[in-house]
Short mmCIF file of C-alpha atoms in Angstrom, two decimals:
data_model
loop_
_atom_site.label_atom_id
_atom_site.label_comp_id
_atom_site.label_asym_id
_atom_site.label_seq_id
_atom_site.Cartn_x
_atom_site.Cartn_y
_atom_site.Cartn_z
CA UNK A 254 99.93 122.58 114.16
CA UNK A 255 98.81 119.85 111.71
CA UNK A 256 98.20 116.34 112.95
CA UNK A 257 100.61 113.67 111.75
CA UNK A 258 99.29 110.67 109.81
CA UNK A 259 101.10 107.32 109.85
CA UNK A 260 100.16 104.03 108.24
CA UNK A 261 101.05 100.58 109.43
CA UNK A 262 99.84 97.11 110.36
CA UNK A 263 98.03 96.10 113.54
CA UNK A 264 100.22 93.67 115.49
CA UNK A 265 98.26 93.48 118.75
CA UNK A 266 94.73 94.24 119.89
CA UNK A 267 93.43 94.77 123.41
CA UNK A 268 90.28 96.27 124.89
CA UNK A 269 89.80 99.67 123.16
CA UNK A 270 93.50 99.72 122.21
CA UNK A 271 95.45 98.52 119.19
CA UNK A 272 99.19 98.45 118.62
CA UNK A 273 100.23 99.61 115.15
CA UNK A 274 103.70 98.84 113.82
CA UNK A 275 104.96 101.52 111.43
CA UNK A 276 107.95 100.76 109.20
CA UNK A 277 109.93 103.50 107.52
CA UNK A 278 113.00 103.40 105.33
CA UNK A 279 115.92 105.68 106.16
CA UNK A 280 119.42 106.15 104.78
CA UNK A 281 122.36 105.37 107.07
CA UNK A 282 124.43 108.49 107.76
CA UNK A 283 127.86 106.99 107.17
CA UNK A 284 127.32 103.97 104.92
CA UNK A 285 124.42 105.40 102.83
CA UNK A 286 122.61 102.05 102.89
CA UNK A 287 118.80 102.06 103.06
CA UNK A 288 117.65 100.40 106.29
CA UNK A 289 114.23 99.75 107.82
CA UNK A 290 113.24 101.27 111.13
CA UNK A 291 110.10 100.06 112.90
CA UNK A 292 108.23 101.70 115.74
CA UNK A 293 105.09 100.68 117.59
CA UNK A 294 102.30 103.12 118.42
CA UNK A 295 99.32 102.54 120.73
CA UNK A 296 96.09 103.83 119.20
CA UNK A 297 92.54 104.18 120.51
CA UNK A 298 89.91 101.81 119.07
CA UNK A 299 86.63 102.71 120.78
CA UNK A 300 84.42 99.93 119.39
CA UNK A 301 87.04 97.14 119.09
CA UNK A 302 86.25 96.82 115.37
CA UNK A 303 89.81 96.31 114.06
CA UNK A 304 91.64 92.97 113.96
CA UNK A 305 95.29 91.90 113.87
CA UNK A 306 96.82 92.09 110.39
CA UNK A 307 94.69 94.96 109.07
CA UNK A 308 96.39 97.98 107.52
CA UNK A 309 95.34 101.21 109.21
CA UNK A 310 96.18 104.90 109.15
CA UNK A 311 96.51 106.56 112.54
CA UNK A 312 96.30 110.25 113.37
CA UNK A 313 97.93 112.14 116.20
CA UNK A 314 95.50 113.42 118.84
CA UNK A 315 95.31 114.64 122.39
CA UNK A 316 96.62 112.24 125.06
CA UNK A 317 93.97 109.63 125.84
CA UNK A 318 96.03 107.76 128.43
CA UNK A 319 99.66 107.47 129.50
CA UNK A 320 100.72 105.68 126.29
CA UNK A 321 97.83 106.35 123.85
CA UNK A 322 98.20 109.55 121.83
CA UNK A 323 96.87 108.29 118.49
CA UNK A 324 93.41 107.56 117.05
CA UNK A 325 92.38 105.53 113.99
CA UNK A 326 91.93 107.70 110.92
CA UNK A 327 91.29 105.12 108.19
CA UNK A 328 91.45 101.35 107.76
CA UNK A 329 91.94 99.01 104.82
CA UNK A 330 91.22 95.29 104.79
CA UNK A 331 94.17 93.34 103.37
CA UNK A 332 92.45 90.07 102.52
CA UNK A 333 88.98 91.35 101.80
CA UNK A 334 86.94 89.66 99.05
CA UNK A 335 85.43 93.03 98.07
CA UNK A 336 88.90 94.33 97.17
CA UNK A 337 89.66 91.17 95.19
CA UNK A 338 86.37 91.31 93.27
CA UNK A 339 86.84 95.01 92.51
CA UNK A 340 90.30 94.39 91.05
CA UNK A 341 88.99 91.57 88.88
CA UNK A 342 86.18 93.73 87.53
CA UNK A 343 88.48 96.70 86.95
CA UNK A 344 90.98 94.59 85.02
#
């Protein structure tokens, strides 16, 4: 069975654990209005290298503890100067 990938923002960070908030848009069954649903996932961060506010992609894995069943797959820095400089050069 393939592993699920979700992307979201880190809202809390503890020792070797981060909490990622994933927001998805769904259509209401009756009223057909698009609404946002958010869910929080606990993910394993072995080296404590991720900070609050970073965008990350998490991947489903084997259970690591009672609440941690996700690991970090990829991370992107939101306010990084490298990203800003790259966009200026590319434009």
